[in-house]
mmCIF file of C-alpha atoms and ligand atoms in Angstrom:
data_model
loop_
_atom_site.group_PDB
_atom_site.id
_atom_site.type_symbol
_atom_site.label_atom_id
_atom_site.label_comp_id
_atom_site.label_asym_id
_atom_site.label_seq_id
_atom_site.Cartn_x
_atom_site.Cartn_y
_atom_site.Cartn_z
ATOM 1 C CA MET A 1 15.433 -56.643 82.448
ATOM 2 C CA ARG A 2 15.992 -57.944 86.112
ATOM 3 C CA PRO A 3 16.256 -55.024 88.759
ATOM 4 C CA GLN A 4 19.562 -56.218 89.351
ATOM 5 C CA ASP A 5 21.070 -55.410 85.917
ATOM 6 C CA ARG A 6 19.238 -51.930 85.546
ATOM 7 C CA ILE A 7 20.862 -51.391 89.048
ATOM 8 C CA LEU A 8 24.358 -52.124 87.621
ATOM 9 C CA GLU A 9 23.615 -49.935 84.318
ATOM 10 C CA LEU A 10 22.678 -46.680 86.583
ATOM 11 C CA LYS A 11 25.364 -47.582 88.845
ATOM 12 C CA LYS A 12 27.871 -46.782 86.345
ATOM 13 C CA GLU A 13 25.747 -44.055 84.648
ATOM 14 C CA ARG A 14 25.796 -42.198 88.450
ATOM 15 C CA ASN A 15 29.307 -43.093 89.488
ATOM 16 C CA ALA A 16 27.480 -44.566 92.624
ATOM 17 C CA VAL A 17 28.894 -46.832 95.004
ATOM 18 C CA ILE A 18 26.313 -49.479 96.782
ATOM 19 C CA LEU A 19 27.444 -50.167 100.489
ATOM 20 C CA ALA A 20 25.439 -52.780 102.211
ATOM 21 C CA HIS A 21 25.663 -54.022 106.102
ATOM 22 C CA ASN A 22 25.782 -57.424 107.042
ATOM 23 C CA TYR A 23 22.327 -57.667 108.166
ATOM 24 C CA GLN A 24 20.764 -56.940 104.777
ATOM 25 C CA VAL A 25 18.826 -59.379 102.724
ATOM 26 C CA PRO A 26 21.036 -61.600 100.424
ATOM 27 C CA GLU A 27 19.812 -60.215 97.291
ATOM 28 C CA ILE A 28 21.149 -56.850 98.189
ATOM 29 C CA GLN A 29 24.694 -58.082 99.625
ATOM 30 C CA ASP A 30 24.867 -59.407 96.210
ATOM 31 C CA ILE A 31 24.441 -56.199 94.187
ATOM 32 C CA ALA A 32 26.513 -54.406 96.768
ATOM 33 C CA ASP A 33 30.088 -53.260 96.203
ATOM 34 C CA PHE A 34 31.023 -53.614 99.889
ATOM 35 C CA VAL A 35 29.451 -55.630 102.599
ATOM 36 C CA GLY A 36 30.431 -55.284 106.190
ATOM 37 C CA ASP A 37 29.979 -53.952 109.596
ATOM 38 C CA SER A 38 29.491 -50.333 110.721
ATOM 39 C CA LEU A 39 33.002 -49.688 111.221
ATOM 40 C CA GLY A 40 34.186 -51.041 107.703
ATOM 41 C CA LEU A 41 31.138 -49.477 106.055
ATOM 42 C CA ALA A 42 32.319 -45.803 107.535
ATOM 43 C CA MET A 43 35.513 -46.813 106.440
ATOM 44 C CA GLN A 44 34.468 -47.400 102.926
ATOM 45 C CA ALA A 45 32.239 -44.178 102.805
ATOM 46 C CA SER A 46 35.666 -42.134 103.833
ATOM 47 C CA LYS A 47 37.578 -43.314 101.125
ATOM 48 C CA THR A 48 35.350 -43.750 97.946
ATOM 49 C CA ASP A 49 35.688 -41.604 94.987
ATOM 50 C CA ALA A 50 32.140 -42.275 93.653
ATOM 51 C CA ASP A 51 29.604 -39.311 93.415
ATOM 52 C CA VAL A 52 27.019 -41.192 94.876
ATOM 53 C CA ILE A 53 26.703 -43.438 98.052
ATOM 54 C CA VAL A 54 23.499 -45.680 97.902
ATOM 55 C CA PHE A 55 23.311 -46.996 101.551
ATOM 56 C CA CYS A 56 21.946 -50.240 102.448
ATOM 57 C CA GLY A 57 21.239 -50.266 106.112
ATOM 58 C CA VAL A 58 19.598 -47.974 108.701
ATOM 59 C CA ASP A 59 19.415 -44.323 109.233
ATOM 60 C CA PHE A 60 22.531 -43.787 111.498
ATOM 61 C CA MET A 61 24.889 -45.647 108.988
ATOM 62 C CA ALA A 62 23.609 -43.474 105.970
ATOM 63 C CA GLU A 63 23.861 -40.241 108.068
ATOM 64 C CA SER A 64 27.609 -41.322 109.230
ATOM 65 C CA ALA A 65 28.346 -41.713 105.474
ATOM 66 C CA LYS A 66 26.811 -38.173 104.620
ATOM 67 C CA ILE A 67 28.653 -36.539 107.869
ATOM 68 C CA LEU A 68 31.945 -38.053 106.327
ATOM 69 C CA ASN A 69 31.088 -37.025 102.968
ATOM 70 C CA PRO A 70 29.346 -33.428 103.170
ATOM 71 C CA ASN A 71 29.859 -33.026 99.334
ATOM 72 C CA LYS A 72 28.495 -35.909 97.984
ATOM 73 C CA ILE A 73 25.052 -37.251 97.532
ATOM 74 C CA VAL A 74 24.238 -40.113 100.051
ATOM 75 C CA LEU A 75 20.909 -42.056 99.131
ATOM 76 C CA HIS A 76 19.272 -44.236 101.649
ATOM 77 C CA PRO A 77 16.575 -46.215 99.484
ATOM 78 C CA GLU A 78 13.976 -46.364 102.497
ATOM 79 C CA THR A 79 13.730 -43.554 105.195
ATOM 80 C CA LYS A 80 11.431 -45.919 107.478
ATOM 81 C CA ALA A 81 14.697 -48.322 107.897
ATOM 82 C CA LYS A 82 15.702 -46.700 111.442
ATOM 83 C CA CYS A 83 17.726 -48.285 114.027
ATOM 84 C CA PRO A 84 15.127 -48.399 117.433
ATOM 85 C CA MET A 85 18.195 -48.177 119.676
ATOM 86 C CA ALA A 86 19.341 -45.087 118.173
ATOM 87 C CA ALA A 87 16.030 -43.413 118.512
ATOM 88 C CA MET A 88 16.328 -44.366 122.245
ATOM 89 C CA CYS A 89 18.610 -41.571 122.743
ATOM 90 C CA ASP A 90 18.627 -37.846 122.507
ATOM 91 C CA PRO A 91 20.857 -35.031 122.745
ATOM 92 C CA GLN A 92 19.157 -33.022 125.703
ATOM 93 C CA GLY A 93 19.763 -35.854 127.787
ATOM 94 C CA VAL A 94 23.424 -36.536 126.704
ATOM 95 C CA ARG A 95 23.958 -32.682 127.670
ATOM 96 C CA MET A 96 22.160 -33.296 131.288
ATOM 97 C CA LEU A 97 24.682 -36.048 131.751
ATOM 98 C CA LYS A 98 27.551 -33.915 130.721
ATOM 99 C CA LYS A 99 26.372 -31.342 132.978
ATOM 100 C CA ASP A 100 26.080 -33.789 136.049
ATOM 101 C CA PHE A 101 29.553 -35.466 135.432
ATOM 102 C CA PRO A 102 31.726 -32.781 134.092
ATOM 103 C CA LYS A 103 34.756 -34.640 133.913
ATOM 104 C CA ALA A 104 33.857 -37.558 131.973
ATOM 105 C CA GLU A 105 34.442 -37.846 128.383
ATOM 106 C CA VAL A 106 31.363 -38.852 126.160
ATOM 107 C CA VAL A 107 31.448 -42.106 123.789
ATOM 108 C CA ALA A 108 28.818 -42.420 121.421
ATOM 109 C CA TYR A 109 28.471 -45.848 119.647
ATOM 110 C CA VAL A 110 27.758 -44.916 116.130
ATOM 111 C CA ASN A 111 24.260 -46.344 116.537
ATOM 112 C CA THR A 112 23.069 -42.514 117.361
ATOM 113 C CA SER A 113 21.747 -39.658 115.772
ATOM 114 C CA ALA A 114 24.023 -36.937 114.418
ATOM 115 C CA GLN A 115 22.823 -34.682 116.931
ATOM 116 C CA CYS A 116 23.945 -37.154 119.820
ATOM 117 C CA LYS A 117 27.286 -37.790 118.234
ATOM 118 C CA ALA A 118 27.834 -34.034 117.921
ATOM 119 C CA GLU A 119 27.735 -34.046 121.804
ATOM 120 C CA ALA A 120 30.714 -36.757 121.966
ATOM 121 C CA ASP A 121 34.308 -36.824 122.200
ATOM 122 C CA VAL A 122 34.414 -39.870 120.366
ATOM 123 C CA CYS A 123 32.547 -42.699 118.366
ATOM 124 C CA CYS A 124 33.154 -46.271 118.610
ATOM 125 C CA THR A 125 31.646 -49.404 116.883
ATOM 126 C CA SER A 126 31.324 -52.643 118.394
ATOM 127 C CA SER A 127 34.627 -53.759 116.947
ATOM 128 C CA ASN A 128 36.739 -50.962 118.994
ATOM 129 C CA ALA A 129 34.463 -50.076 121.666
ATOM 130 C CA VAL A 130 37.069 -51.358 124.191
ATOM 131 C CA LYS A 131 40.030 -49.941 122.563
ATOM 132 C CA VAL A 132 38.376 -46.858 122.194
ATOM 133 C CA VAL A 133 37.382 -46.252 125.860
ATOM 134 C CA ASN A 134 40.875 -47.340 126.965
ATOM 135 C CA LYS A 135 42.476 -44.647 124.813
ATOM 136 C CA LEU A 136 40.480 -41.881 126.509
ATOM 137 C CA ASP A 137 42.224 -39.302 129.138
ATOM 138 C CA SER A 138 39.441 -39.489 131.826
ATOM 139 C CA ASP A 139 38.649 -42.122 134.229
ATOM 140 C CA LEU A 140 34.928 -41.506 133.827
ATOM 141 C CA VAL A 141 33.019 -42.413 130.327
ATOM 142 C CA ILE A 142 29.641 -41.323 129.628
ATOM 143 C CA PHE A 143 28.681 -44.560 127.313
ATOM 144 C CA ILE A 144 25.741 -43.871 125.043
ATOM 145 C CA PRO A 145 23.131 -45.378 123.799
ATOM 146 C CA ASP A 146 23.738 -49.282 124.385
ATOM 147 C CA GLU A 147 23.897 -50.325 128.100
ATOM 148 C CA ASN A 148 24.665 -53.889 127.105
ATOM 149 C CA LEU A 149 27.851 -52.659 124.878
ATOM 150 C CA ALA A 150 28.607 -50.430 127.970
ATOM 151 C CA SER A 151 28.708 -53.286 130.442
ATOM 152 C CA PHE A 152 30.588 -55.499 127.607
ATOM 153 C CA VAL A 153 33.068 -52.512 127.787
ATOM 154 C CA GLN A 154 33.029 -52.344 131.653
ATOM 155 C CA ARG A 155 34.199 -55.717 131.796
ATOM 156 C CA SER A 156 37.451 -54.975 130.133
ATOM 157 C CA THR A 157 38.350 -51.307 131.387
ATOM 158 C CA GLU A 158 39.500 -49.843 134.655
ATOM 159 C CA LYS A 159 37.770 -46.803 133.924
ATOM 160 C CA ASP A 160 34.242 -46.323 135.203
ATOM 161 C CA ILE A 161 31.334 -46.398 132.696
ATOM 162 C CA ILE A 162 28.163 -44.268 133.079
ATOM 163 C CA PRO A 163 25.677 -46.180 130.693
ATOM 164 C CA TRP A 164 22.842 -44.828 128.916
ATOM 165 C CA PRO A 165 19.783 -47.220 129.411
ATOM 166 C CA GLY A 166 19.048 -48.059 125.925
ATOM 167 C CA PHE A 167 19.372 -51.408 124.012
ATOM 168 C CA CYS A 168 18.587 -53.457 120.898
ATOM 169 C CA PRO A 169 15.489 -55.232 120.593
ATOM 170 C CA THR A 170 16.807 -57.636 118.204
ATOM 171 C CA HIS A 171 19.543 -58.427 120.480
ATOM 172 C CA GLU A 172 17.454 -58.731 123.467
ATOM 173 C CA ALA A 173 15.578 -61.536 121.789
ATOM 174 C CA ILE A 174 18.700 -63.649 122.268
ATOM 175 C CA THR A 175 17.959 -65.373 125.564
ATOM 176 C CA VAL A 176 20.307 -67.760 127.685
ATOM 177 C CA ASP A 177 17.433 -70.381 127.163
ATOM 178 C CA LYS A 178 17.763 -70.045 123.423
ATOM 179 C CA VAL A 179 21.260 -70.462 123.387
ATOM 180 C CA GLN A 180 21.312 -73.166 125.908
ATOM 181 C CA LYS A 181 18.884 -75.058 123.866
ATOM 182 C CA LEU A 182 21.147 -74.773 120.813
ATOM 183 C CA LYS A 183 24.367 -75.565 122.879
ATOM 184 C CA ALA A 184 22.582 -78.699 124.058
ATOM 185 C CA GLU A 185 21.445 -79.668 120.470
ATOM 186 C CA HIS A 186 24.959 -78.927 119.061
ATOM 187 C CA PRO A 187 27.460 -79.754 121.935
ATOM 188 C CA SER A 188 30.508 -79.178 119.494
ATOM 189 C CA ALA A 189 29.279 -75.844 118.186
ATOM 190 C CA PHE A 190 31.619 -72.563 119.104
ATOM 191 C CA VAL A 191 29.223 -69.950 120.184
ATOM 192 C CA VAL A 192 30.006 -66.523 119.169
ATOM 193 C CA VAL A 193 27.532 -63.692 120.043
ATOM 194 C CA HIS A 194 27.380 -60.084 119.457
ATOM 195 C CA PRO A 195 28.341 -57.402 122.243
ATOM 196 C CA GLU A 196 24.764 -55.851 121.986
ATOM 197 C CA CYS A 197 23.631 -58.965 123.650
ATOM 198 C CA ARG A 198 22.405 -59.554 127.260
ATOM 199 C CA PRO A 199 25.549 -59.874 129.733
ATOM 200 C CA GLU A 200 24.211 -63.284 130.890
ATOM 201 C CA VAL A 201 24.169 -64.357 127.357
ATOM 202 C CA ILE A 202 27.742 -62.989 126.738
ATOM 203 C CA ASP A 203 28.427 -65.284 130.022
ATOM 204 C CA ILE A 204 27.646 -68.378 128.449
ATOM 205 C CA ALA A 205 29.200 -67.591 124.982
ATOM 206 C CA ASP A 206 32.420 -68.596 123.691
ATOM 207 C CA ALA A 207 33.407 -65.172 122.291
ATOM 208 C CA ALA A 208 31.830 -61.861 121.702
ATOM 209 C CA ARG A 209 32.335 -59.980 118.275
ATOM 210 C CA SER A 210 30.986 -57.417 115.890
ATOM 211 C CA THR A 211 29.567 -58.832 112.947
ATOM 212 C CA GLU A 212 32.891 -58.562 110.794
ATOM 213 C CA GLY A 213 34.822 -59.976 113.931
ATOM 214 C CA MET A 214 32.630 -62.720 113.748
ATOM 215 C CA MET A 215 33.730 -63.220 109.855
ATOM 216 C CA SER A 216 37.350 -63.122 110.801
ATOM 217 C CA LEU A 217 36.925 -65.483 113.652
ATOM 218 C CA VAL A 218 34.900 -68.056 112.046
ATOM 219 C CA LYS A 219 37.624 -68.122 109.111
ATOM 220 C CA GLU A 220 40.417 -68.360 111.277
ATOM 221 C CA SER A 221 38.847 -71.112 113.511
ATOM 222 C CA ASP A 222 39.502 -74.759 113.187
ATOM 223 C CA LYS A 223 35.837 -75.515 114.644
ATOM 224 C CA THR A 224 33.417 -76.529 112.013
ATOM 225 C CA GLU A 225 29.872 -75.661 113.710
ATOM 226 C CA PHE A 226 29.035 -72.422 115.332
ATOM 227 C CA ILE A 227 26.175 -70.967 117.138
ATOM 228 C CA ILE A 228 25.517 -67.404 115.911
ATOM 229 C CA GLY A 229 24.265 -65.025 118.354
ATOM 230 C CA THR A 230 23.354 -61.934 116.424
ATOM 231 C CA GLU A 231 20.895 -60.959 113.371
ATOM 232 C CA GLN A 232 19.823 -64.100 111.088
ATOM 233 C CA GLU A 233 21.045 -62.674 107.962
ATOM 234 C CA MET A 234 24.712 -62.748 109.171
ATOM 235 C CA LEU A 235 24.347 -66.366 108.272
ATOM 236 C CA TYR A 236 24.370 -65.600 104.360
ATOM 237 C CA ARG A 237 27.769 -64.293 104.139
ATOM 238 C CA LEU A 238 29.125 -66.792 106.739
ATOM 239 C CA GLY A 239 27.609 -69.637 104.828
ATOM 240 C CA LYS A 240 28.811 -68.080 101.289
ATOM 241 C CA GLU A 241 32.624 -67.565 102.565
ATOM 242 C CA ASN A 242 32.789 -70.704 104.850
ATOM 243 C CA PRO A 243 31.977 -73.481 102.516
ATOM 244 C CA GLY A 244 32.036 -76.764 104.936
ATOM 245 C CA LYS A 245 31.247 -75.092 107.991
ATOM 246 C CA THR A 246 27.794 -75.021 109.887
ATOM 247 C CA PHE A 247 25.820 -72.093 111.495
ATOM 248 C CA TYR A 248 22.839 -72.324 113.762
ATOM 249 C CA PRO A 249 21.018 -69.028 114.056
ATOM 250 C CA VAL A 250 19.242 -68.450 117.388
ATOM 251 C CA PRO A 251 15.354 -67.932 116.634
ATOM 252 C CA GLY A 252 13.813 -64.495 116.570
ATOM 253 C CA ALA A 253 17.021 -62.645 115.944
ATOM 254 C CA VAL A 254 15.394 -60.299 113.206
ATOM 255 C CA CYS A 255 16.137 -56.618 112.757
ATOM 256 C CA PRO A 256 12.802 -55.802 110.828
ATOM 257 C CA THR A 257 13.920 -52.398 109.734
ATOM 258 C CA MET A 258 17.148 -53.724 107.950
ATOM 259 C CA LYS A 259 14.871 -55.893 105.817
ATOM 260 C CA LEU A 260 13.079 -52.713 104.104
ATOM 261 C CA ILE A 261 15.592 -51.989 102.074
ATOM 262 C CA THR A 262 14.833 -54.053 98.930
ATOM 263 C CA LEU A 263 15.716 -54.092 95.169
ATOM 264 C CA ASP A 264 13.018 -52.638 94.466
ATOM 265 C CA ASN A 265 13.497 -49.257 96.442
ATOM 266 C CA VAL A 266 17.402 -49.337 95.358
ATOM 267 C CA LEU A 267 16.519 -49.036 91.973
ATOM 268 C CA ALA A 268 14.106 -46.345 92.540
ATOM 269 C CA ALA A 269 16.598 -44.567 94.531
ATOM 270 C CA LEU A 270 18.852 -44.608 91.653
ATOM 271 C CA GLU A 271 16.451 -43.550 89.036
ATOM 272 C CA THR A 272 15.057 -40.461 91.017
ATOM 273 C CA MET A 273 18.185 -39.795 92.881
ATOM 274 C CA SER A 274 16.384 -39.627 96.175
ATOM 275 C CA PRO A 275 15.605 -40.081 99.228
ATOM 276 C CA GLU A 276 18.849 -38.149 100.073
ATOM 277 C CA ILE A 277 20.183 -38.115 103.403
ATOM 278 C CA LYS A 278 20.527 -34.515 104.754
ATOM 279 C CA VAL A 279 22.346 -33.476 107.807
ATOM 280 C CA ASP A 280 22.244 -29.750 109.278
ATOM 281 C CA PRO A 281 26.036 -28.577 108.231
ATOM 282 C CA GLU A 282 26.775 -27.241 111.709
ATOM 283 C CA ILE A 283 25.615 -30.459 113.422
ATOM 284 C CA ALA A 284 27.629 -32.651 110.987
ATOM 285 C CA ALA A 285 30.626 -30.493 111.542
ATOM 286 C CA LYS A 286 30.568 -31.405 115.211
ATOM 287 C CA ALA A 287 29.718 -34.886 114.773
ATOM 288 C CA ARG A 288 32.442 -35.645 112.169
ATOM 289 C CA ALA A 289 35.477 -34.968 114.622
ATOM 290 C CA PRO A 290 34.474 -37.867 116.915
ATOM 291 C CA LEU A 291 33.746 -40.304 113.831
ATOM 292 C CA GLU A 292 37.246 -39.437 112.261
ATOM 293 C CA ARG A 293 38.843 -40.263 115.780
ATOM 294 C CA MET A 294 37.171 -43.323 116.139
ATOM 295 C CA MET A 295 38.420 -44.325 112.404
ATOM 296 C CA GLU A 296 41.931 -43.293 113.420
ATOM 297 C CA ILE A 297 41.761 -45.615 116.408
ATOM 298 C CA GLY A 298 40.597 -48.498 113.640
ATOM 299 C CA ARG A 299 39.573 -51.834 114.251
ATOM 300 C CA GLY A 300 39.474 -53.658 117.928
ATOM 301 C CA ASP A 301 38.581 -57.227 117.053
HETATM 302 P P1 LIG B 401 28.278 -54.145 113.749
HETATM 303 O O1 LIG B 401 28.878 -52.782 113.755
HETATM 304 O O2 LIG B 401 28.897 -55.103 114.504
HETATM 305 O O3 LIG B 401 27.884 -54.502 112.375
HETATM 306 O O4 LIG B 401 26.867 -53.907 114.449
HETATM 307 C C1 LIG B 401 25.885 -52.891 113.762
HETATM 308 C C2 LIG B 401 24.692 -53.187 114.410
HETATM 309 O O5 LIG B 401 23.595 -52.318 114.161
HETATM 310 C C3 LIG B 401 24.395 -54.369 115.432
HETATM 311 O O6 LIG B 401 23.117 -54.624 115.794
HETATM 312 FE FE1 LIG B 402 19.755 -50.974 115.426
HETATM 313 FE FE2 LIG B 402 19.610 -53.688 116.608
HETATM 314 FE FE3 LIG B 402 18.782 -53.341 114.126
HETATM 315 FE FE4 LIG B 402 21.418 -53.014 114.830
HETATM 316 S S1 LIG B 402 20.280 -55.015 115.035
HETATM 317 S S2 LIG B 402 20.253 -51.864 113.418
HETATM 318 S S3 LIG B 402 21.236 -52.243 116.798
HETATM 319 S S4 LIG B 402 17.816 -52.466 116.056
#
């Protein structure tokens, strides 16, 4: 039997739902019940009536699903699938910043550990970061952990942003030179990049969107060619859902840890009901409020 077929059988038996991020490899996207961006996945996780969530993405995404569903089993098929940017921020450092700037409110990009979220007033994703910041009472905002996203938000707010010096290595690989080269090769293409890109890349793009924001932008656009400034797997869903449109990836934009989820480890996770995500209940309770506040604010792109 093909692993895909056994996964579908076990999914029924366990009353499980499979959630997958837009950067997952095609064969994982194809067996998922829902494929989307961080915000969409958190929203799906919070409303599912399944007993088990199989999370195909990186650590902080699976952890958020557990925080939102303390009584459900959340399986993360490969525990080594971690986001390096989330690992660049630590709760002690955030507490020190809060001491230095007691009037500031703390916004935690979802790409953070549960411990860092527990220090935040509200979470955000790249879809709604500007909307979340503009809704805060304070004019001073500590923004963790992505300095590029912080600088993207700073362009659209009067508030003062204090950035944490983290970054995404995958999006750092998207450089002005690479994008300019693609623009020269495809002069009619529309350039859409992720807000985790360097500011100088955002400057030469036509738009900056979350991964799901890119999906809607492309669907609604009259353009037929697009340069996609984010992780390369994004092109799979874009191509599948937009026949007749052409997409150009930026070379080298690969998130290696996203690729650690495979059909074999999803199957093993459903068979053995492990590895299961555990979050300290006290931390989870503190981290849930900022996540729920983010979801109430909703999509921004
Ligand atoms: P999205 O929320 O736009 O899917 O981004 C998540 C992410 O990790 C981007 O690198
Ligand atoms: Fe983390 Fe970057 Fe990978 Fe997204 S693409 S999961 S931010 S390392």
